[in-house]
């Protein structure tokens, strides 16, 4: 939450911000006074074991909220799990979201710094069109959206080698991103490569691991979302 708020230029305590948690007890929000929604990632998977009552409840509450969002015209940025949930609800077919598999059929995933490639539609997009043809974001997920079941109203903007459905636009006011534009790669690199044992002196961060372009791409995505919010506020 703190990272997302930082990217949006606010704090969780800001009077303009409402943080809603699927695992909490807050009622499903009324969107009447809402001008923009950012859906975060989650430790949940769409197809987690449904014997866990807390998981079942959280996903049910999320589905209720997303049904309201998708019927509204409120701008939305959906990230990772939230992206999958939205696309899952937009297509009533089964298995829109599936576990990633390697060449041998074993469960796989995408983690770390990932190279994305724009589609022809992505090249024309007002946000993704600002990026080079290939750009990088941080990913961390085990499930993906089946590209053959991408809802027909959606436009695919970018793909990676292992996950074809990376960035999708739904109408003009909603964008769904499988990766994490809010995450600074420098922090991920530091936590993965420089974890130290108790008592050890932390190693200095290798400057080459600080990918300023990756951070800049995230800034552009959030700026695009905030521009959509501004347009929404100015609409009749």
PDB file of C-alpha atoms in Angstrom:
ATOM      1  CA  UNK A   1       0.000   0.000   0.000  1.00  0.00           C
ATOM      2  CA  UNK A   2       2.780   2.417   0.906  1.00  0.00           C
ATOM      3  CA  UNK A   3       4.559   1.778  -2.405  1.00  0.00           C
ATOM      4  CA  UNK A   4       1.390   2.321  -4.422  1.00  0.00           C
ATOM      5  CA  UNK A   5       0.576   5.506  -2.551  1.00  0.00           C
ATOM      6  CA  UNK A   6       4.115   6.765  -3.084  1.00  0.00           C
ATOM      7  CA  UNK A   7       3.746   6.244  -6.834  1.00  0.00           C
ATOM      8  CA  UNK A   8       0.466   8.177  -6.736  1.00  0.00           C
ATOM      9  CA  UNK A   9       1.979  11.039  -4.756  1.00  0.00           C
ATOM     10  CA  UNK A  10      -0.189  10.502  -1.656  1.00  0.00           C
ATOM     11  CA  UNK A  11      -0.022   8.668   1.686  1.00  0.00           C
ATOM     12  CA  UNK A  12      -2.378   6.014   3.133  1.00  0.00           C
ATOM     13  CA  UNK A  13      -3.493   8.659   5.663  1.00  0.00           C
ATOM     14  CA  UNK A  14      -4.437  11.155   2.944  1.00  0.00           C
ATOM     15  CA  UNK A  15      -8.104  12.117   3.210  1.00  0.00           C
ATOM     16  CA  UNK A  16      -8.477  11.500  -0.526  1.00  0.00           C
ATOM     17  CA  UNK A  17      -7.347   7.869  -0.226  1.00  0.00           C
ATOM     18  CA  UNK A  18      -9.442   4.884   0.774  1.00  0.00           C
ATOM     19  CA  UNK A  19      -7.627   1.590   1.283  1.00  0.00           C
ATOM     20  CA  UNK A  20      -9.940  -1.415   0.936  1.00  0.00           C
ATOM     21  CA  UNK A  21      -8.737  -4.931   1.758  1.00  0.00           C
ATOM     22  CA  UNK A  22     -10.429  -8.084   0.541  1.00  0.00           C
ATOM     23  CA  UNK A  23      -9.436  -9.843   3.776  1.00  0.00           C
ATOM     24  CA  UNK A  24     -10.824  -7.044   5.927  1.00  0.00           C
ATOM     25  CA  UNK A  25     -14.306  -6.355   7.199  1.00  0.00           C
ATOM     26  CA  UNK A  26     -14.976  -3.084   5.393  1.00  0.00           C
ATOM     27  CA  UNK A  27     -18.145  -3.199   3.266  1.00  0.00           C
ATOM     28  CA  UNK A  28     -17.870  -3.245  -0.513  1.00  0.00           C
ATOM     29  CA  UNK A  29     -17.174   0.419  -1.408  1.00  0.00           C
ATOM     30  CA  UNK A  30     -19.756   2.680  -2.959  1.00  0.00           C
ATOM     31  CA  UNK A  31     -18.112   4.063  -6.105  1.00  0.00           C
ATOM     32  CA  UNK A  32     -20.282   7.177  -6.269  1.00  0.00           C
ATOM     33  CA  UNK A  33     -17.532   9.430  -4.923  1.00  0.00           C
ATOM     34  CA  UNK A  34     -14.633   7.433  -6.353  1.00  0.00           C
ATOM     35  CA  UNK A  35     -12.525   9.027  -9.122  1.00  0.00           C
ATOM     36  CA  UNK A  36      -9.867   6.327  -9.627  1.00  0.00           C
ATOM     37  CA  UNK A  37      -9.055   2.790  -8.527  1.00  0.00           C
ATOM     38  CA  UNK A  38      -5.720   0.980  -8.236  1.00  0.00           C
ATOM     39  CA  UNK A  39      -6.008  -2.774  -7.709  1.00  0.00           C
ATOM     40  CA  UNK A  40      -2.890  -4.325  -6.185  1.00  0.00           C
ATOM     41  CA  UNK A  41      -1.235  -7.698  -6.471  1.00  0.00           C
ATOM     42  CA  UNK A  42      -1.852 -10.397  -3.874  1.00  0.00           C
ATOM     43  CA  UNK A  43      -0.355 -13.490  -2.315  1.00  0.00           C
ATOM     44  CA  UNK A  44      -3.504 -15.219  -3.554  1.00  0.00           C
ATOM     45  CA  UNK A  45      -3.875 -16.989  -6.881  1.00  0.00           C
ATOM     46  CA  UNK A  46      -7.179 -17.063  -8.748  1.00  0.00           C
ATOM     47  CA  UNK A  47      -7.189 -20.854  -8.412  1.00  0.00           C
ATOM     48  CA  UNK A  48      -5.865 -21.237  -4.893  1.00  0.00           C
ATOM     49  CA  UNK A  49      -7.096 -24.173  -2.841  1.00  0.00           C
ATOM     50  CA  UNK A  50     -10.711 -23.349  -2.030  1.00  0.00           C
ATOM     51  CA  UNK A  51     -10.626 -25.371   1.191  1.00  0.00           C
ATOM     52  CA  UNK A  52      -9.161 -22.232   2.800  1.00  0.00           C
ATOM     53  CA  UNK A  53     -12.197 -20.268   3.991  1.00  0.00           C
ATOM     54  CA  UNK A  54     -10.238 -16.991   4.236  1.00  0.00           C
ATOM     55  CA  UNK A  55      -9.127 -17.285   0.592  1.00  0.00           C
ATOM     56  CA  UNK A  56     -12.661 -18.096  -0.561  1.00  0.00           C
ATOM     57  CA  UNK A  57     -14.063 -15.099   1.297  1.00  0.00           C
ATOM     58  CA  UNK A  58     -11.373 -12.735  -0.007  1.00  0.00           C
ATOM     59  CA  UNK A  59     -11.906 -13.765  -3.623  1.00  0.00           C
ATOM     60  CA  UNK A  60     -15.692 -13.533  -3.261  1.00  0.00           C
ATOM     61  CA  UNK A  61     -15.414 -10.000  -1.886  1.00  0.00           C
ATOM     62  CA  UNK A  62     -13.001  -9.034  -4.672  1.00  0.00           C
ATOM     63  CA  UNK A  63     -15.359 -10.421  -7.304  1.00  0.00           C
ATOM     64  CA  UNK A  64     -18.217  -8.362  -5.848  1.00  0.00           C
ATOM     65  CA  UNK A  65     -16.129  -5.189  -5.966  1.00  0.00           C
ATOM     66  CA  UNK A  66     -14.793  -5.837  -9.464  1.00  0.00           C
ATOM     67  CA  UNK A  67     -18.275  -6.469 -10.833  1.00  0.00           C
ATOM     68  CA  UNK A  68     -19.168  -2.942  -9.680  1.00  0.00           C
ATOM     69  CA  UNK A  69     -15.961  -1.444 -11.066  1.00  0.00           C
ATOM     70  CA  UNK A  70     -16.350  -3.035 -14.490  1.00  0.00           C
ATOM     71  CA  UNK A  71     -19.868  -1.636 -14.823  1.00  0.00           C
ATOM     72  CA  UNK A  72     -18.642   1.853 -13.961  1.00  0.00           C
ATOM     73  CA  UNK A  73     -16.654   4.426 -15.899  1.00  0.00           C
ATOM     74  CA  UNK A  74     -14.199   5.010 -13.061  1.00  0.00           C
ATOM     75  CA  UNK A  75     -10.557   4.820 -14.278  1.00  0.00           C
ATOM     76  CA  UNK A  76      -8.711   1.761 -13.044  1.00  0.00           C
ATOM     77  CA  UNK A  77      -5.156   0.451 -12.981  1.00  0.00           C
ATOM     78  CA  UNK A  78      -5.143  -3.278 -12.197  1.00  0.00           C
ATOM     79  CA  UNK A  79      -1.841  -4.884 -11.201  1.00  0.00           C
ATOM     80  CA  UNK A  80      -0.938  -8.607 -11.216  1.00  0.00           C
ATOM     81  CA  UNK A  81      -3.706 -10.441  -9.298  1.00  0.00           C
ATOM     82  CA  UNK A  82      -6.138  -7.562  -9.802  1.00  0.00           C
ATOM     83  CA  UNK A  83      -5.441  -7.670 -13.530  1.00  0.00           C
ATOM     84  CA  UNK A  84      -6.158 -11.408 -13.625  1.00  0.00           C
ATOM     85  CA  UNK A  85      -9.339 -11.028 -11.567  1.00  0.00           C
ATOM     86  CA  UNK A  86     -10.720  -8.331 -13.863  1.00  0.00           C
ATOM     87  CA  UNK A  87     -10.019 -10.337 -17.037  1.00  0.00           C
ATOM     88  CA  UNK A  88     -11.396 -13.474 -15.361  1.00  0.00           C
ATOM     89  CA  UNK A  89     -14.688 -11.666 -14.672  1.00  0.00           C
ATOM     90  CA  UNK A  90     -14.873 -10.112 -18.149  1.00  0.00           C
ATOM     91  CA  UNK A  91     -14.951 -13.548 -19.770  1.00  0.00           C
ATOM     92  CA  UNK A  92     -17.435 -16.116 -18.370  1.00  0.00           C
ATOM     93  CA  UNK A  93     -15.555 -19.045 -19.946  1.00  0.00           C
ATOM     94  CA  UNK A  94     -13.739 -21.437 -17.578  1.00  0.00           C
ATOM     95  CA  UNK A  95      -9.955 -21.321 -17.128  1.00  0.00           C
ATOM     96  CA  UNK A  96      -9.432 -17.812 -18.460  1.00  0.00           C
ATOM     97  CA  UNK A  97      -6.677 -17.669 -15.849  1.00  0.00           C
ATOM     98  CA  UNK A  98      -4.356 -20.681 -15.705  1.00  0.00           C
ATOM     99  CA  UNK A  99      -1.129 -21.792 -14.061  1.00  0.00           C
ATOM    100  CA  UNK A 100       1.997 -21.111 -16.085  1.00  0.00           C
ATOM    101  CA  UNK A 101       3.779 -24.231 -17.399  1.00  0.00           C
ATOM    102  CA  UNK A 102       7.273 -24.910 -18.661  1.00  0.00           C
ATOM    103  CA  UNK A 103       8.129 -26.947 -21.767  1.00  0.00           C
ATOM    104  CA  UNK A 104       7.741 -30.180 -19.766  1.00  0.00           C
ATOM    105  CA  UNK A 105       4.336 -29.255 -18.426  1.00  0.00           C
ATOM    106  CA  UNK A 106       5.533 -28.465 -14.914  1.00  0.00           C
ATOM    107  CA  UNK A 107       4.240 -25.423 -13.071  1.00  0.00           C
ATOM    108  CA  UNK A 108       6.395 -22.390 -13.755  1.00  0.00           C
ATOM    109  CA  UNK A 109       6.330 -18.677 -13.111  1.00  0.00           C
ATOM    110  CA  UNK A 110       7.817 -15.336 -13.976  1.00  0.00           C
ATOM    111  CA  UNK A 111       9.936 -13.518 -11.421  1.00  0.00           C
ATOM    112  CA  UNK A 112      12.426 -10.654 -11.457  1.00  0.00           C
ATOM    113  CA  UNK A 113      13.183  -8.212 -14.222  1.00  0.00           C
ATOM    114  CA  UNK A 114      11.240  -9.191 -17.347  1.00  0.00           C
ATOM    115  CA  UNK A 115      11.490  -7.860 -20.897  1.00  0.00           C
ATOM    116  CA  UNK A 116       8.180  -6.873 -22.461  1.00  0.00           C
ATOM    117  CA  UNK A 117       7.553  -6.248 -26.151  1.00  0.00           C
ATOM    118  CA  UNK A 118       4.868  -3.899 -27.425  1.00  0.00           C
ATOM    119  CA  UNK A 119       2.228  -5.138 -29.846  1.00  0.00           C
ATOM    120  CA  UNK A 120       1.244  -2.960 -32.840  1.00  0.00           C
ATOM    121  CA  UNK A 121      -1.686  -1.742 -30.720  1.00  0.00           C
ATOM    122  CA  UNK A 122       0.742  -0.967 -27.896  1.00  0.00           C
ATOM    123  CA  UNK A 123       2.786   1.220 -30.215  1.00  0.00           C
ATOM    124  CA  UNK A 124      -0.306   3.390 -30.743  1.00  0.00           C
ATOM    125  CA  UNK A 125      -1.394   3.464 -27.099  1.00  0.00           C
ATOM    126  CA  UNK A 126      -1.194   6.868 -25.389  1.00  0.00           C
ATOM    127  CA  UNK A 127       0.765   5.393 -22.449  1.00  0.00           C
ATOM    128  CA  UNK A 128       2.628   2.302 -23.680  1.00  0.00           C
ATOM    129  CA  UNK A 129       3.340   4.064 -26.958  1.00  0.00           C
ATOM    130  CA  UNK A 130       5.829   6.265 -25.059  1.00  0.00           C
ATOM    131  CA  UNK A 131       8.069   3.246 -24.325  1.00  0.00           C
ATOM    132  CA  UNK A 132      10.686   1.676 -26.595  1.00  0.00           C
ATOM    133  CA  UNK A 133       9.546  -1.407 -28.478  1.00  0.00           C
ATOM    134  CA  UNK A 134      11.131  -3.548 -25.752  1.00  0.00           C
ATOM    135  CA  UNK A 135      11.121  -2.412 -22.128  1.00  0.00           C
ATOM    136  CA  UNK A 136      11.438  -3.929 -18.665  1.00  0.00           C
ATOM    137  CA  UNK A 137       9.216  -4.275 -15.608  1.00  0.00           C
ATOM    138  CA  UNK A 138       9.381  -6.408 -12.468  1.00  0.00           C
ATOM    139  CA  UNK A 139       7.207  -9.548 -12.439  1.00  0.00           C
ATOM    140  CA  UNK A 140       6.321 -12.087  -9.780  1.00  0.00           C
ATOM    141  CA  UNK A 141       3.465 -14.466 -10.607  1.00  0.00           C
ATOM    142  CA  UNK A 142       2.610 -18.132 -11.179  1.00  0.00           C
ATOM    143  CA  UNK A 143      -0.590 -17.686 -13.147  1.00  0.00           C
ATOM    144  CA  UNK A 144      -1.399 -16.016 -16.445  1.00  0.00           C
ATOM    145  CA  UNK A 145      -4.350 -15.170 -18.655  1.00  0.00           C
ATOM    146  CA  UNK A 146      -4.909 -17.575 -21.541  1.00  0.00           C
ATOM    147  CA  UNK A 147      -4.404 -15.373 -24.647  1.00  0.00           C
ATOM    148  CA  UNK A 148      -6.984 -17.396 -26.571  1.00  0.00           C
ATOM    149  CA  UNK A 149      -9.600 -16.393 -23.967  1.00  0.00           C
ATOM    150  CA  UNK A 150      -8.761 -12.730 -23.683  1.00  0.00           C
ATOM    151  CA  UNK A 151     -12.114 -10.897 -23.580  1.00  0.00           C
ATOM    152  CA  UNK A 152     -12.961  -9.481 -26.999  1.00  0.00           C
ATOM    153  CA  UNK A 153     -13.352  -5.940 -25.636  1.00  0.00           C
ATOM    154  CA  UNK A 154      -9.698  -5.953 -24.531  1.00  0.00           C
ATOM    155  CA  UNK A 155      -6.717  -4.736 -26.535  1.00  0.00           C
ATOM    156  CA  UNK A 156      -3.375  -6.461 -25.940  1.00  0.00           C
ATOM    157  CA  UNK A 157      -0.611  -3.872 -25.608  1.00  0.00           C
ATOM    158  CA  UNK A 158       2.481  -5.863 -24.544  1.00  0.00           C
ATOM    159  CA  UNK A 159       3.728  -9.433 -24.059  1.00  0.00           C
ATOM    160  CA  UNK A 160       6.757 -11.197 -22.619  1.00  0.00           C
ATOM    161  CA  UNK A 161       8.421 -14.405 -23.767  1.00  0.00           C
ATOM    162  CA  UNK A 162       6.756 -16.549 -21.101  1.00  0.00           C
ATOM    163  CA  UNK A 163       3.519 -14.608 -20.593  1.00  0.00           C
ATOM    164  CA  UNK A 164       1.708 -13.333 -23.672  1.00  0.00           C
ATOM    165  CA  UNK A 165      -0.922 -11.320 -21.799  1.00  0.00           C
ATOM    166  CA  UNK A 166       1.172  -8.712 -19.989  1.00  0.00           C
ATOM    167  CA  UNK A 167      -0.567  -5.379 -20.552  1.00  0.00           C
ATOM    168  CA  UNK A 168      -4.173  -4.997 -21.671  1.00  0.00           C
ATOM    169  CA  UNK A 169      -6.425  -1.997 -22.127  1.00  0.00           C
ATOM    170  CA  UNK A 170     -10.154  -2.326 -21.550  1.00  0.00           C
ATOM    171  CA  UNK A 171     -12.012   0.638 -23.001  1.00  0.00           C
ATOM    172  CA  UNK A 172     -10.148   3.921 -22.669  1.00  0.00           C
ATOM    173  CA  UNK A 173     -10.232   4.211 -18.893  1.00  0.00           C
ATOM    174  CA  UNK A 174      -8.928   0.854 -17.662  1.00  0.00           C
ATOM    175  CA  UNK A 175      -5.492  -0.737 -18.039  1.00  0.00           C
ATOM    176  CA  UNK A 176      -4.480  -4.103 -16.618  1.00  0.00           C
ATOM    177  CA  UNK A 177      -0.824  -5.010 -16.075  1.00  0.00           C
ATOM    178  CA  UNK A 178       0.492  -8.451 -15.134  1.00  0.00           C
ATOM    179  CA  UNK A 179       3.826  -7.044 -13.951  1.00  0.00           C
ATOM    180  CA  UNK A 180       4.504  -4.573 -11.133  1.00  0.00           C
ATOM    181  CA  UNK A 181       5.090  -0.990 -12.305  1.00  0.00           C
ATOM    182  CA  UNK A 182       5.100   0.158  -8.663  1.00  0.00           C
ATOM    183  CA  UNK A 183       8.201  -1.870  -7.779  1.00  0.00           C
ATOM    184  CA  UNK A 184      11.679  -0.393  -8.038  1.00  0.00           C
ATOM    185  CA  UNK A 185      14.059  -2.962  -9.471  1.00  0.00           C
ATOM    186  CA  UNK A 186      16.886  -1.668  -7.314  1.00  0.00           C
ATOM    187  CA  UNK A 187      14.957  -2.780  -4.228  1.00  0.00           C
ATOM    188  CA  UNK A 188      14.196  -6.207  -5.723  1.00  0.00           C
ATOM    189  CA  UNK A 189      17.822  -6.727  -6.734  1.00  0.00           C
ATOM    190  CA  UNK A 190      19.023  -5.713  -3.298  1.00  0.00           C
ATOM    191  CA  UNK A 191      16.621  -8.045  -1.492  1.00  0.00           C
ATOM    192  CA  UNK A 192      17.319 -11.037  -3.756  1.00  0.00           C
ATOM    193  CA  UNK A 193      21.067 -10.739  -4.262  1.00  0.00           C
ATOM    194  CA  UNK A 194      22.194  -9.151  -1.031  1.00  0.00           C
ATOM    195  CA  UNK A 195      20.247 -10.984   1.658  1.00  0.00           C
ATOM    196  CA  UNK A 196      22.790 -11.580   4.390  1.00  0.00           C
ATOM    197  CA  UNK A 197      23.011 -13.966   7.319  1.00  0.00           C
ATOM    198  CA  UNK A 198      22.610 -12.553  10.847  1.00  0.00           C
ATOM    199  CA  UNK A 199      25.809 -10.795  11.902  1.00  0.00           C
ATOM    200  CA  UNK A 200      27.109 -10.362   8.361  1.00  0.00           C
ATOM    201  CA  UNK A 201      27.897  -6.930   6.994  1.00  0.00           C
ATOM    202  CA  UNK A 202      25.555  -6.077   4.101  1.00  0.00           C
ATOM    203  CA  UNK A 203      27.306  -5.725   0.767  1.00  0.00           C
ATOM    204  CA  UNK A 204      26.979  -2.427  -1.091  1.00  0.00           C
ATOM    205  CA  UNK A 205      24.404  -2.338  -3.859  1.00  0.00           C
ATOM    206  CA  UNK A 206      25.917  -2.823  -7.299  1.00  0.00           C
ATOM    207  CA  UNK A 207      25.122   0.371  -9.252  1.00  0.00           C
ATOM    208  CA  UNK A 208      24.620  -1.710 -12.392  1.00  0.00           C
ATOM    209  CA  UNK A 209      21.561  -3.316 -10.798  1.00  0.00           C
ATOM    210  CA  UNK A 210      19.799   0.033 -10.459  1.00  0.00           C
ATOM    211  CA  UNK A 211      17.705   0.178 -13.603  1.00  0.00           C
ATOM    212  CA  UNK A 212      16.501   3.770 -13.793  1.00  0.00           C
ATOM    213  CA  UNK A 213      14.591   3.066 -17.000  1.00  0.00           C
ATOM    214  CA  UNK A 214      12.496   0.386 -15.297  1.00  0.00           C
ATOM    215  CA  UNK A 215      11.576   2.835 -12.558  1.00  0.00           C
ATOM    216  CA  UNK A 216      10.807   5.483 -15.203  1.00  0.00           C
ATOM    217  CA  UNK A 217       8.458   3.110 -17.044  1.00  0.00           C
ATOM    218  CA  UNK A 218       6.522   2.622 -13.825  1.00  0.00           C
ATOM    219  CA  UNK A 219       6.307   6.388 -13.369  1.00  0.00           C
ATOM    220  CA  UNK A 220       4.856   6.782 -16.874  1.00  0.00           C
ATOM    221  CA  UNK A 221       2.205   4.106 -16.217  1.00  0.00           C
ATOM    222  CA  UNK A 222       1.083   5.818 -13.032  1.00  0.00           C
ATOM    223  CA  UNK A 223       1.147   9.215 -14.726  1.00  0.00           C
ATOM    224  CA  UNK A 224      -1.097   7.790 -17.451  1.00  0.00           C
ATOM    225  CA  UNK A 225      -3.527   6.529 -14.828  1.00  0.00           C
ATOM    226  CA  UNK A 226      -3.595   9.918 -13.087  1.00  0.00           C
ATOM    227  CA  UNK A 227      -4.246  11.589 -16.450  1.00  0.00           C
ATOM    228  CA  UNK A 228      -7.283   9.305 -16.877  1.00  0.00           C
ATOM    229  CA  UNK A 229      -8.477  10.378 -13.429  1.00  0.00           C
ATOM    230  CA  UNK A 230      -8.129  14.026 -14.437  1.00  0.00           C
ATOM    231  CA  UNK A 231     -10.132  13.416 -17.599  1.00  0.00           C
ATOM    232  CA  UNK A 232     -12.806  11.631 -15.563  1.00  0.00           C
ATOM    233  CA  UNK A 233     -13.060  14.595 -13.200  1.00  0.00           C
ATOM    234  CA  UNK A 234     -13.495  16.954 -16.156  1.00  0.00           C
ATOM    235  CA  UNK A 235     -16.116  14.826 -17.896  1.00  0.00           C
ATOM    236  CA  UNK A 236     -19.794  15.916 -17.766  1.00  0.00           C
TER     237      UNK A 236
END
